[in-house]
Amino acid sequence: MSDAVEHDGERPGPTGPTDRAAGPTTDRAADEERVKERRKRRVGAHRSAKRVLSRPGYLDTLRERLAVLDRAPDLYDLDESSDMYGNGIVEALEKKVAGLLGKEAAAFFPTGTMAQQIALRCWAGRTGVPTVALHALAHPEVHERNAFSQVSGVRPVRLTSEPRLPTADEVRDFGEPFGALMLELPLRDAGFVLPSWEELTEVVEAARERDAVVHFDGARLWECTTHFGRPLDEIADLADSVYVSFYKSLDGFGGAALAGPKTLIDEARVWRHRYGGMVFQQFPTVLSALAGLERELPRLPAYVAHARVVAEALRQGFAEAGVPWMRVHPERPHTNEFQVWLPYDTDAVSEAAIRQAEETGVALFSGAWDQRGPGLAVAEVDVRAAGMEWTADDVRTAVAEFVSRLKEETGT
């Protein structure tokens, strides 16, 4: 699954009973068309809504996206020459990221998938062990079509499939050698969850005991400082290398960076060229990354704090509306993103959410709902600048409006 789809991952559900004449292929095509149309309607409702919890840039028009660069002169000297194959403004961004993460050097990459493949490939060559220990829900395992093994000659092994980060004992007692431990912080597909600081340091120490290097998949590492109560450089210092994204938390056009020892980054630049990642000019994406670091990064702790207000108000609102069971996961969000679980079919909750946005101009749930089991629908909630305007009362009122439409859809 691509990063763009990962952010907004509505997928067709299981194929239902098939028509004898049409067959399962036709059923599947119809299901995919239904999901496509629903997404189009959902995105349109979100874009026209007056109130949302988040307005991710990837849903904007081209004109709106280009507005991110309106203040570009405040970010970089636009009279400097444009970049060519990674110099100039690209080097300036790399230096800034290395400083923020407390690492010797950093390299800009067009995608995080490329950055992490190369990082783990380089570590495999240095450790002599081409095995990477990671979580079963880690991004490379779920969303990258076996890229480690198919492209980079690295063999992933799964430490656990539990909806949490691996424990120190799981790392220490794993039954075969591995050269690198990869930790996704936060673990998105488990609910944007994080360990405690003490648990994280113990896991890192356990890897060191096994002479393994530690790599952080920090696509959303920017959001983690509140939970850990530590600055970015102190968090990153636990790892030998760190990958960060510029569009997930920071709302840039795209791009990523790999940070670590200079010798590793120098080698990574060589592999970046071999993988086709040495792009001729990248200044628009880099300017958007600089904008994210300047504008969004300082706001993230406030977003996290308000996400916890929203989460509690959601719980209260569903209880007051008489919903028999629901869950916010984690109960106290670790970042500004979390999951909501409801005991309904995805078709019903999706339609209720879209209708609420269309009919009231309030989009409580803007993302896709995913079926996680019979009668269990799960959605991701992201609280950013737009969500800071919501009070707890606003959230509870929106829940009541959503539930009224949900009851209409389910006939309850």
mmCIF file of C-alpha atoms in Angstrom:
data_model
loop_
_atom_site.group_PDB
_atom_site.id
_atom_site.type_symbol
_atom_site.label_atom_id
_atom_site.label_comp_id
_atom_site.label_asym_id
_atom_site.label_seq_id
_atom_site.Cartn_x
_atom_site.Cartn_y
_atom_site.Cartn_z
ATOM 1 C CA MET A 1 0.000 0.000 0.000
ATOM 2 C CA SER A 2 1.357 3.409 -0.894
ATOM 3 C CA ASP A 3 1.903 6.107 1.723
ATOM 4 C CA ALA A 4 -0.919 8.185 0.201
ATOM 5 C CA VAL A 5 -3.386 5.334 0.538
ATOM 6 C CA GLU A 6 -2.048 4.504 3.986
ATOM 7 C CA HIS A 7 -3.259 7.872 5.242
ATOM 8 C CA ASP A 8 -6.749 7.359 3.895
ATOM 9 C CA GLY A 9 -6.986 3.624 3.592
ATOM 10 C CA GLU A 10 -10.591 2.748 2.754
ATOM 11 C CA ARG A 11 -10.545 -0.702 1.225
ATOM 12 C CA PRO A 12 -13.164 -3.020 -0.223
ATOM 13 C CA GLY A 13 -14.527 -5.497 2.266
ATOM 14 C CA PRO A 14 -14.751 -9.270 1.760
ATOM 15 C CA THR A 15 -16.685 -10.310 -1.312
ATOM 16 C CA GLY A 16 -20.210 -11.336 -0.438
ATOM 17 C CA PRO A 17 -22.335 -14.083 -1.990
ATOM 18 C CA THR A 18 -21.613 -14.277 -5.700
ATOM 19 C CA ASP A 19 -24.051 -14.186 -8.583
ATOM 20 C CA ARG A 20 -23.774 -17.450 -10.513
ATOM 21 C CA ALA A 21 -23.712 -15.678 -13.851
ATOM 22 C CA ALA A 22 -21.530 -12.724 -12.916
ATOM 23 C CA GLY A 23 -19.078 -14.609 -10.711
ATOM 24 C CA PRO A 24 -16.749 -13.344 -7.972
ATOM 25 C CA THR A 25 -14.741 -11.065 -10.288
ATOM 26 C CA THR A 26 -17.800 -8.960 -11.074
ATOM 27 C CA ASP A 27 -18.735 -8.871 -7.376
ATOM 28 C CA ARG A 28 -15.258 -7.673 -6.503
ATOM 29 C CA ALA A 29 -15.354 -4.983 -9.176
ATOM 30 C CA ALA A 30 -18.732 -3.771 -7.922
ATOM 31 C CA ASP A 31 -17.427 -3.708 -4.356
ATOM 32 C CA GLU A 32 -14.392 -1.673 -5.384
ATOM 33 C CA GLU A 33 -16.574 0.772 -7.299
ATOM 34 C CA ARG A 34 -18.844 1.188 -4.275
ATOM 35 C CA VAL A 35 -15.850 1.940 -2.047
ATOM 36 C CA LYS A 36 -14.459 4.361 -4.637
ATOM 37 C CA GLU A 37 -17.733 6.261 -4.816
ATOM 38 C CA ARG A 38 -18.037 6.364 -1.040
ATOM 39 C CA ARG A 39 -14.550 7.775 -0.710
ATOM 40 C CA LYS A 40 -15.318 10.448 -3.305
ATOM 41 C CA ARG A 41 -18.432 11.433 -1.386
ATOM 42 C CA ARG A 42 -16.635 11.315 1.972
ATOM 43 C CA VAL A 43 -13.774 13.512 0.786
ATOM 44 C CA GLY A 44 -16.218 15.965 -0.767
ATOM 45 C CA ALA A 45 -18.204 16.158 2.484
ATOM 46 C CA HIS A 46 -15.008 16.711 4.463
ATOM 47 C CA ARG A 47 -13.783 19.456 2.146
ATOM 48 C CA SER A 48 -17.078 21.341 2.327
ATOM 49 C CA ALA A 49 -17.548 20.908 6.088
ATOM 50 C CA LYS A 50 -17.238 24.018 8.210
ATOM 51 C CA ARG A 51 -15.916 22.127 11.223
ATOM 52 C CA VAL A 52 -13.442 19.246 11.212
ATOM 53 C CA LEU A 53 -10.873 17.911 13.663
ATOM 54 C CA SER A 54 -8.125 17.978 11.047
ATOM 55 C CA ARG A 55 -7.603 19.302 7.525
ATOM 56 C CA PRO A 56 -4.781 17.190 6.071
ATOM 57 C CA GLY A 57 -3.079 18.913 3.184
ATOM 58 C CA TYR A 58 -3.165 15.876 0.895
ATOM 59 C CA LEU A 59 -6.927 16.452 0.452
ATOM 60 C CA ASP A 60 -6.440 20.061 -0.696
ATOM 61 C CA THR A 61 -6.553 21.323 -4.267
ATOM 62 C CA LEU A 62 -3.305 22.102 -6.047
ATOM 63 C CA ARG A 63 -3.919 25.809 -5.525
ATOM 64 C CA GLU A 64 -4.422 25.301 -1.800
ATOM 65 C CA ARG A 65 -1.311 23.137 -1.527
ATOM 66 C CA LEU A 66 0.824 25.750 -3.263
ATOM 67 C CA ALA A 67 -0.299 28.274 -0.629
ATOM 68 C CA VAL A 68 1.998 26.408 1.781
ATOM 69 C CA LEU A 69 4.854 28.146 -0.029
ATOM 70 C CA ASP A 70 3.434 31.673 0.293
ATOM 71 C CA ARG A 71 5.829 32.365 3.160
ATOM 72 C CA ALA A 72 8.778 30.650 1.505
ATOM 73 C CA PRO A 73 10.940 33.809 1.710
ATOM 74 C CA ASP A 74 10.758 33.472 5.508
ATOM 75 C CA LEU A 75 12.098 29.938 5.321
ATOM 76 C CA TYR A 76 15.026 30.173 2.918
ATOM 77 C CA ASP A 77 16.844 32.724 0.794
ATOM 78 C CA LEU A 78 15.030 32.461 -2.529
ATOM 79 C CA ASP A 79 17.829 34.338 -4.294
ATOM 80 C CA GLU A 80 20.064 31.307 -3.773
ATOM 81 C CA SER A 81 20.463 28.913 -6.701
ATOM 82 C CA SER A 82 17.942 26.085 -6.896
ATOM 83 C CA ASP A 83 19.081 22.612 -5.902
ATOM 84 C CA MET A 84 20.564 20.089 -8.313
ATOM 85 C CA TYR A 85 20.856 16.462 -7.204
ATOM 86 C CA GLY A 86 20.686 17.185 -3.496
ATOM 87 C CA ASN A 87 22.749 20.311 -2.919
ATOM 88 C CA GLY A 88 21.769 23.818 -1.762
ATOM 89 C CA ILE A 89 18.409 23.933 -0.018
ATOM 90 C CA VAL A 90 18.354 20.130 0.318
ATOM 91 C CA GLU A 91 21.611 20.232 2.272
ATOM 92 C CA ALA A 92 20.183 22.993 4.458
ATOM 93 C CA LEU A 93 17.197 20.811 5.367
ATOM 94 C CA GLU A 94 19.455 17.824 6.039
ATOM 95 C CA LYS A 95 21.602 19.880 8.406
ATOM 96 C CA LYS A 96 18.515 21.168 10.225
ATOM 97 C CA VAL A 97 17.087 17.677 10.707
ATOM 98 C CA ALA A 98 20.406 16.282 11.921
ATOM 99 C CA GLY A 99 20.512 19.069 14.510
ATOM 100 C CA LEU A 100 16.926 18.481 15.672
ATOM 101 C CA LEU A 101 17.599 14.769 16.118
ATOM 102 C CA GLY A 102 21.073 15.169 17.600
ATOM 103 C CA LYS A 103 22.719 13.048 14.902
ATOM 104 C CA GLU A 104 25.971 13.588 13.012
ATOM 105 C CA ALA A 105 24.323 13.734 9.612
ATOM 106 C CA ALA A 106 21.070 13.297 7.713
ATOM 107 C CA ALA A 107 20.103 12.563 4.113
ATOM 108 C CA PHE A 108 16.910 13.583 2.319
ATOM 109 C CA PHE A 109 14.919 10.853 0.542
ATOM 110 C CA PRO A 110 11.885 11.072 -1.737
ATOM 111 C CA THR A 111 10.096 8.366 0.303
ATOM 112 C CA GLY A 112 10.342 6.763 3.705
ATOM 113 C CA THR A 113 10.116 3.316 2.128
ATOM 114 C CA MET A 114 13.371 3.976 0.274
ATOM 115 C CA ALA A 115 15.040 5.547 3.305
ATOM 116 C CA GLN A 116 14.340 2.575 5.556
ATOM 117 C CA GLN A 117 15.229 -0.082 3.009
ATOM 118 C CA ILE A 118 18.588 1.575 2.533
ATOM 119 C CA ALA A 119 19.173 2.098 6.254
ATOM 120 C CA LEU A 120 18.557 -1.565 7.060
ATOM 121 C CA ARG A 121 20.561 -2.694 4.032
ATOM 122 C CA CYS A 122 23.526 -0.636 5.190
ATOM 123 C CA TRP A 123 23.276 -1.950 8.740
ATOM 124 C CA ALA A 124 23.083 -5.527 7.442
ATOM 125 C CA GLY A 125 26.352 -5.022 5.598
ATOM 126 C CA ARG A 126 27.988 -3.617 8.730
ATOM 127 C CA THR A 127 26.709 -6.216 11.197
ATOM 128 C CA GLY A 128 27.047 -9.156 8.825
ATOM 129 C CA VAL A 129 23.532 -10.300 9.776
ATOM 130 C CA PRO A 130 20.844 -9.518 7.151
ATOM 131 C CA THR A 131 17.991 -10.177 9.590
ATOM 132 C CA VAL A 132 15.820 -7.354 10.975
ATOM 133 C CA ALA A 133 13.607 -7.920 14.004
ATOM 134 C CA LEU A 134 10.390 -5.901 13.955
ATOM 135 C CA HIS A 135 6.723 -5.917 14.890
ATOM 136 C CA ALA A 136 4.191 -7.820 12.761
ATOM 137 C CA LEU A 137 2.263 -4.538 12.340
ATOM 138 C CA ALA A 138 5.312 -2.490 11.371
ATOM 139 C CA HIS A 139 4.924 -0.454 8.183
ATOM 140 C CA PRO A 140 7.322 -2.574 6.061
ATOM 141 C CA GLU A 141 5.411 -5.727 6.996
ATOM 142 C CA VAL A 142 1.921 -4.358 6.296
ATOM 143 C CA HIS A 143 2.248 -1.647 3.650
ATOM 144 C CA GLU A 144 5.355 -2.236 1.527
ATOM 145 C CA ARG A 145 4.707 -5.487 -0.385
ATOM 146 C CA ASN A 146 7.642 -7.376 1.146
ATOM 147 C CA ALA A 147 10.096 -4.732 -0.008
ATOM 148 C CA PHE A 148 12.807 -5.712 2.491
ATOM 149 C CA SER A 149 13.110 -9.252 1.197
ATOM 150 C CA GLN A 150 12.165 -8.613 -2.433
ATOM 151 C CA VAL A 151 14.335 -5.560 -3.072
ATOM 152 C CA SER A 152 16.939 -5.099 -0.357
ATOM 153 C CA GLY A 153 18.025 -8.621 0.546
ATOM 154 C CA VAL A 154 17.009 -8.152 4.167
ATOM 155 C CA ARG A 155 15.021 -10.810 6.016
ATOM 156 C CA PRO A 156 12.398 -9.518 8.467
ATOM 157 C CA VAL A 157 11.477 -11.593 11.523
ATOM 158 C CA ARG A 158 8.490 -10.773 13.721
ATOM 159 C CA LEU A 159 9.052 -10.321 17.442
ATOM 160 C CA THR A 160 5.336 -10.110 18.292
ATOM 161 C CA SER A 161 1.926 -9.435 16.801
ATOM 162 C CA GLU A 162 0.439 -8.039 20.028
ATOM 163 C CA PRO A 163 -1.022 -4.498 19.688
ATOM 164 C CA ARG A 164 1.905 -2.894 21.511
ATOM 165 C CA LEU A 165 5.614 -2.405 20.996
ATOM 166 C CA PRO A 166 7.886 -5.427 21.614
ATOM 167 C CA THR A 167 9.038 -5.950 25.196
ATOM 168 C CA ALA A 168 12.614 -6.254 26.404
ATOM 169 C CA ASP A 169 12.067 -9.943 27.170
ATOM 170 C CA GLU A 170 10.775 -10.574 23.638
ATOM 171 C CA VAL A 171 13.883 -8.938 22.223
ATOM 172 C CA ARG A 172 16.241 -10.655 24.646
ATOM 173 C CA ASP A 173 14.716 -14.136 24.282
ATOM 174 C CA PHE A 174 14.086 -14.187 20.528
ATOM 175 C CA GLY A 175 15.166 -17.552 19.142
ATOM 176 C CA GLU A 176 17.528 -16.510 16.355
ATOM 177 C CA PRO A 177 20.168 -13.858 15.702
ATOM 178 C CA PHE A 178 19.271 -10.496 14.173
ATOM 179 C CA GLY A 179 21.518 -7.649 13.176
ATOM 180 C CA ALA A 180 19.070 -4.805 13.689
ATOM 181 C CA LEU A 181 16.002 -4.060 15.769
ATOM 182 C CA MET A 182 13.463 -1.789 14.071
ATOM 183 C CA LEU A 183 10.934 0.030 16.259
ATOM 184 C CA GLU A 184 8.036 2.041 14.820
ATOM 185 C CA LEU A 185 7.312 5.019 17.078
ATOM 186 C CA PRO A 186 4.358 5.317 17.366
ATOM 187 C CA LEU A 187 3.070 1.974 16.084
ATOM 188 C CA ARG A 188 0.351 3.283 13.781
ATOM 189 C CA ASP A 189 -1.587 0.118 12.935
ATOM 190 C CA ALA A 190 -1.891 -0.800 16.619
ATOM 191 C CA GLY A 191 -3.492 2.578 17.380
ATOM 192 C CA PHE A 192 -0.552 5.020 17.355
ATOM 193 C CA VAL A 193 0.723 3.404 20.547
ATOM 194 C CA LEU A 194 4.002 4.019 22.344
ATOM 195 C CA PRO A 195 5.783 2.277 25.212
ATOM 196 C CA SER A 196 6.737 4.153 28.357
ATOM 197 C CA TRP A 197 10.164 5.772 28.374
ATOM 198 C CA GLU A 198 11.396 3.111 30.779
ATOM 199 C CA GLU A 199 10.072 0.316 28.548
ATOM 200 C CA LEU A 200 11.677 1.858 25.476
ATOM 201 C CA THR A 201 15.083 2.177 27.121
ATOM 202 C CA GLU A 202 14.866 -1.425 28.352
ATOM 203 C CA VAL A 203 14.048 -2.670 24.835
ATOM 204 C CA VAL A 204 17.007 -0.757 23.399
ATOM 205 C CA GLU A 205 19.312 -2.148 26.105
ATOM 206 C CA ALA A 206 18.089 -5.680 25.340
ATOM 207 C CA ALA A 207 18.998 -5.204 21.662
ATOM 208 C CA ARG A 208 22.441 -3.916 22.618
ATOM 209 C CA GLU A 209 22.970 -7.022 24.762
ATOM 210 C CA ARG A 210 22.500 -9.013 21.559
ATOM 211 C CA ASP A 211 24.978 -6.789 19.667
ATOM 212 C CA ALA A 212 22.162 -5.534 17.437
ATOM 213 C CA VAL A 213 21.845 -1.987 16.171
ATOM 214 C CA VAL A 214 18.601 -0.074 16.765
ATOM 215 C CA HIS A 215 16.710 1.771 14.049
ATOM 216 C CA PHE A 216 13.653 3.933 14.725
ATOM 217 C CA ASP A 217 10.879 4.103 12.157
ATOM 218 C CA GLY A 218 10.060 7.629 13.299
ATOM 219 C CA ALA A 219 7.631 8.621 10.556
ATOM 220 C CA ARG A 220 5.613 10.290 13.310
ATOM 221 C CA LEU A 221 8.426 10.687 15.842
ATOM 222 C CA TRP A 222 7.703 14.426 15.889
ATOM 223 C CA GLU A 223 4.467 13.650 17.814
ATOM 224 C CA CYS A 224 6.135 11.612 20.584
ATOM 225 C CA THR A 225 7.761 14.226 22.813
ATOM 226 C CA THR A 226 4.698 14.788 25.002
ATOM 227 C CA HIS A 227 4.217 11.106 25.813
ATOM 228 C CA PHE A 228 7.881 10.508 26.577
ATOM 229 C CA GLY A 229 8.419 13.847 28.302
ATOM 230 C CA ARG A 230 11.715 14.156 26.437
ATOM 231 C CA PRO A 231 13.008 16.377 23.597
ATOM 232 C CA LEU A 232 13.477 14.925 20.138
ATOM 233 C CA ASP A 233 17.239 14.620 20.346
ATOM 234 C CA GLU A 234 17.063 12.655 23.606
ATOM 235 C CA ILE A 235 14.546 10.231 22.097
ATOM 236 C CA ALA A 236 16.569 9.832 18.903
ATOM 237 C CA ASP A 237 19.757 9.325 20.909
ATOM 238 C CA LEU A 238 18.518 5.862 21.905
ATOM 239 C CA ALA A 239 18.750 4.689 18.292
ATOM 240 C CA ASP A 240 21.694 4.227 15.943
ATOM 241 C CA SER A 241 19.611 5.594 13.064
ATOM 242 C CA VAL A 242 16.248 7.320 12.715
ATOM 243 C CA TYR A 243 13.889 7.880 9.801
ATOM 244 C CA VAL A 244 11.417 10.785 9.894
ATOM 245 C CA SER A 245 8.660 11.824 7.497
ATOM 246 C CA PHE A 246 7.886 15.367 6.398
ATOM 247 C CA TYR A 247 4.259 14.875 5.389
ATOM 248 C CA LYS A 248 2.614 12.705 8.056
ATOM 249 C CA SER A 249 2.894 15.014 11.073
ATOM 250 C CA LEU A 250 4.290 18.118 9.372
ATOM 251 C CA ASP A 251 1.929 18.274 6.367
ATOM 252 C CA GLY A 252 4.662 18.698 3.781
ATOM 253 C CA PHE A 253 4.333 17.700 0.142
ATOM 254 C CA GLY A 254 6.273 14.498 0.779
ATOM 255 C CA GLY A 255 9.811 13.391 1.481
ATOM 256 C CA ALA A 256 11.715 11.855 4.359
ATOM 257 C CA ALA A 257 15.089 11.952 6.053
ATOM 258 C CA LEU A 258 17.440 9.345 7.450
ATOM 259 C CA ALA A 259 19.686 10.487 10.292
ATOM 260 C CA GLY A 260 22.599 8.741 11.999
ATOM 261 C CA PRO A 261 26.394 8.489 12.017
ATOM 262 C CA LYS A 262 28.101 10.301 9.147
ATOM 263 C CA THR A 263 29.661 7.090 7.823
ATOM 264 C CA LEU A 264 26.247 5.444 7.610
ATOM 265 C CA ILE A 265 24.668 8.480 5.923
ATOM 266 C CA ASP A 266 27.516 8.703 3.422
ATOM 267 C CA GLU A 267 26.897 5.077 2.469
ATOM 268 C CA ALA A 268 23.138 5.677 2.370
ATOM 269 C CA ARG A 269 23.670 8.471 -0.165
ATOM 270 C CA VAL A 270 25.435 6.009 -2.465
ATOM 271 C CA TRP A 271 22.531 3.568 -2.225
ATOM 272 C CA ARG A 272 20.044 6.417 -2.651
ATOM 273 C CA HIS A 273 21.607 7.062 -6.056
ATOM 274 C CA ARG A 274 21.426 3.369 -6.950
ATOM 275 C CA TYR A 275 17.757 3.176 -5.926
ATOM 276 C CA GLY A 276 16.862 6.151 -8.112
ATOM 277 C CA GLY A 277 16.361 8.547 -5.240
ATOM 278 C CA MET A 278 18.899 11.156 -6.344
ATOM 279 C CA VAL A 279 16.250 13.477 -7.774
ATOM 280 C CA PHE A 280 17.305 16.390 -9.976
ATOM 281 C CA GLN A 281 15.352 19.165 -8.193
ATOM 282 C CA GLN A 282 13.385 18.854 -4.972
ATOM 283 C CA PHE A 283 13.069 22.432 -3.756
ATOM 284 C CA PRO A 284 9.223 22.551 -3.640
ATOM 285 C CA THR A 285 9.071 19.475 -1.400
ATOM 286 C CA VAL A 286 11.996 20.698 0.688
ATOM 287 C CA LEU A 287 10.424 24.142 1.146
ATOM 288 C CA SER A 288 7.217 22.459 2.336
ATOM 289 C CA ALA A 289 9.280 20.392 4.788
ATOM 290 C CA LEU A 290 10.950 23.520 6.123
ATOM 291 C CA ALA A 291 7.486 25.075 6.459
ATOM 292 C CA GLY A 292 6.312 22.070 8.469
ATOM 293 C CA LEU A 293 9.301 22.230 10.784
ATOM 294 C CA GLU A 294 8.753 25.957 11.266
ATOM 295 C CA ARG A 295 4.956 25.966 11.719
ATOM 296 C CA GLU A 296 3.634 22.520 12.627
ATOM 297 C CA LEU A 297 6.423 21.047 14.755
ATOM 298 C CA PRO A 298 6.029 23.607 17.594
ATOM 299 C CA ARG A 299 2.240 23.040 17.616
ATOM 300 C CA LEU A 300 2.315 19.252 17.970
ATOM 301 C CA PRO A 301 2.419 19.164 21.806
ATOM 302 C CA ALA A 302 -0.741 21.306 21.884
ATOM 303 C CA TYR A 303 -2.400 18.968 19.378
ATOM 304 C CA VAL A 304 -1.546 15.982 21.587
ATOM 305 C CA ALA A 305 -2.950 17.675 24.671
ATOM 306 C CA HIS A 306 -6.181 18.569 22.881
ATOM 307 C CA ALA A 307 -6.500 15.069 21.390
ATOM 308 C CA ARG A 308 -6.845 13.840 24.969
ATOM 309 C CA VAL A 309 -9.670 16.317 25.572
ATOM 310 C CA VAL A 310 -11.387 15.152 22.390
ATOM 311 C CA ALA A 311 -10.944 11.479 23.314
ATOM 312 C CA GLU A 312 -12.548 11.931 26.723
ATOM 313 C CA ALA A 313 -15.430 13.942 25.239
ATOM 314 C CA LEU A 314 -16.014 11.190 22.668
ATOM 315 C CA ARG A 315 -16.329 8.622 25.458
ATOM 316 C CA GLN A 316 -18.756 10.813 27.343
ATOM 317 C CA GLY A 317 -20.765 11.627 24.231
ATOM 318 C CA PHE A 318 -21.278 8.007 23.186
ATOM 319 C CA ALA A 319 -22.257 7.041 26.737
ATOM 320 C CA GLU A 320 -24.803 9.861 26.878
ATOM 321 C CA ALA A 321 -26.147 8.848 23.450
ATOM 322 C CA GLY A 322 -26.818 5.304 24.639
ATOM 323 C CA VAL A 323 -24.333 3.465 22.439
ATOM 324 C CA PRO A 324 -23.964 0.048 24.124
ATOM 325 C CA TRP A 325 -20.192 -0.119 23.801
ATOM 326 C CA MET A 326 -17.360 1.884 22.303
ATOM 327 C CA ARG A 327 -13.663 2.293 22.818
ATOM 328 C CA VAL A 328 -11.077 4.992 22.386
ATOM 329 C CA HIS A 329 -7.690 3.387 21.881
ATOM 330 C CA PRO A 330 -5.388 4.152 23.568
ATOM 331 C CA GLU A 331 -7.697 5.311 26.385
ATOM 332 C CA ARG A 332 -5.408 8.311 26.856
ATOM 333 C CA PRO A 333 -3.967 9.001 23.401
ATOM 334 C CA HIS A 334 -0.195 8.804 23.193
ATOM 335 C CA THR A 335 -0.062 11.244 20.263
ATOM 336 C CA ASN A 336 -2.555 13.515 18.505
ATOM 337 C CA GLU A 337 -3.868 10.464 16.641
ATOM 338 C CA PHE A 338 -5.882 7.558 18.033
ATOM 339 C CA GLN A 339 -8.539 4.984 17.150
ATOM 340 C CA VAL A 340 -12.285 4.828 17.821
ATOM 341 C CA TRP A 341 -13.971 1.408 17.894
ATOM 342 C CA LEU A 342 -17.744 1.027 17.467
ATOM 343 C CA PRO A 343 -19.920 -2.137 17.471
ATOM 344 C CA TYR A 344 -21.444 -1.588 14.035
ATOM 345 C CA ASP A 345 -20.941 -2.549 10.420
ATOM 346 C CA THR A 346 -18.670 -0.205 8.462
ATOM 347 C CA ASP A 347 -21.372 0.584 5.905
ATOM 348 C CA ALA A 348 -23.614 2.002 8.643
ATOM 349 C CA VAL A 349 -20.985 4.106 10.405
ATOM 350 C CA SER A 350 -19.531 5.337 7.114
ATOM 351 C CA GLU A 351 -22.904 6.503 5.867
ATOM 352 C CA ALA A 352 -23.748 8.142 9.208
ATOM 353 C CA ALA A 353 -20.428 10.021 9.229
ATOM 354 C CA ILE A 354 -20.831 11.231 5.645
ATOM 355 C CA ARG A 355 -24.444 12.278 6.183
ATOM 356 C CA GLN A 356 -23.500 14.243 9.290
ATOM 357 C CA ALA A 357 -20.904 16.222 7.356
ATOM 358 C CA GLU A 358 -23.231 16.774 4.397
ATOM 359 C CA GLU A 359 -26.279 17.764 6.464
ATOM 360 C CA THR A 360 -24.726 19.745 9.341
ATOM 361 C CA GLY A 361 -21.351 20.945 8.034
ATOM 362 C CA VAL A 362 -19.684 19.169 10.985
ATOM 363 C CA ALA A 363 -17.370 16.259 10.156
ATOM 364 C CA LEU A 364 -16.665 14.356 13.354
ATOM 365 C CA PHE A 365 -15.188 11.332 11.590
ATOM 366 C CA SER A 366 -13.540 12.334 8.315
ATOM 367 C CA GLY A 367 -11.452 9.233 7.700
ATOM 368 C CA ALA A 368 -12.340 5.788 6.426
ATOM 369 C CA TRP A 369 -13.876 3.142 8.674
ATOM 370 C CA ASP A 370 -12.239 -0.267 8.609
ATOM 371 C CA GLN A 371 -13.970 -3.572 9.409
ATOM 372 C CA ARG A 372 -11.890 -5.300 12.102
ATOM 373 C CA GLY A 373 -14.271 -8.158 12.766
ATOM 374 C CA PRO A 374 -17.985 -9.017 12.644
ATOM 375 C CA GLY A 375 -19.838 -5.908 13.753
ATOM 376 C CA LEU A 376 -16.697 -4.005 14.687
ATOM 377 C CA ALA A 377 -15.757 -0.802 12.871
ATOM 378 C CA VAL A 378 -12.564 1.137 13.576
ATOM 379 C CA ALA A 379 -11.603 4.660 12.496
ATOM 380 C CA GLU A 380 -8.556 6.809 13.074
ATOM 381 C CA VAL A 381 -9.030 10.271 14.579
ATOM 382 C CA ASP A 382 -6.440 12.974 13.942
ATOM 383 C CA VAL A 383 -6.544 16.234 15.927
ATOM 384 C CA ARG A 384 -4.664 19.184 14.445
ATOM 385 C CA ALA A 385 -5.074 22.939 14.074
ATOM 386 C CA ALA A 386 -8.721 22.780 12.973
ATOM 387 C CA GLY A 387 -9.551 20.597 15.964
ATOM 388 C CA MET A 388 -8.169 23.110 18.440
ATOM 389 C CA GLU A 389 -11.359 25.128 17.933
ATOM 390 C CA TRP A 390 -13.523 22.318 19.324
ATOM 391 C CA THR A 391 -14.544 22.356 22.985
ATOM 392 C CA ALA A 392 -15.533 19.197 24.848
ATOM 393 C CA ASP A 393 -19.174 20.330 24.541
ATOM 394 C CA ASP A 394 -18.745 20.663 20.771
ATOM 395 C CA VAL A 395 -17.483 17.088 20.591
ATOM 396 C CA ARG A 396 -20.354 15.712 22.707
ATOM 397 C CA THR A 397 -22.903 17.580 20.573
ATOM 398 C CA ALA A 398 -21.324 16.216 17.384
ATOM 399 C CA VAL A 399 -21.435 12.689 18.816
ATOM 400 C CA ALA A 400 -25.162 13.028 19.504
ATOM 401 C CA GLU A 401 -25.760 14.158 15.905
ATOM 402 C CA PHE A 402 -23.656 11.294 14.574
ATOM 403 C CA VAL A 403 -25.417 8.678 16.715
ATOM 404 C CA SER A 404 -28.869 9.899 15.640
ATOM 405 C CA ARG A 405 -27.913 9.203 12.028
ATOM 406 C CA LEU A 406 -26.257 5.919 12.986
ATOM 407 C CA LYS A 407 -29.492 4.760 14.562
ATOM 408 C CA GLU A 408 -31.366 5.676 11.402
ATOM 409 C CA GLU A 409 -28.915 3.635 9.334
ATOM 410 C CA THR A 410 -29.169 0.599 11.619
ATOM 411 C CA GLY A 411 -32.877 0.879 12.411
ATOM 412 C CA THR A 412 -32.241 0.892 16.163
#
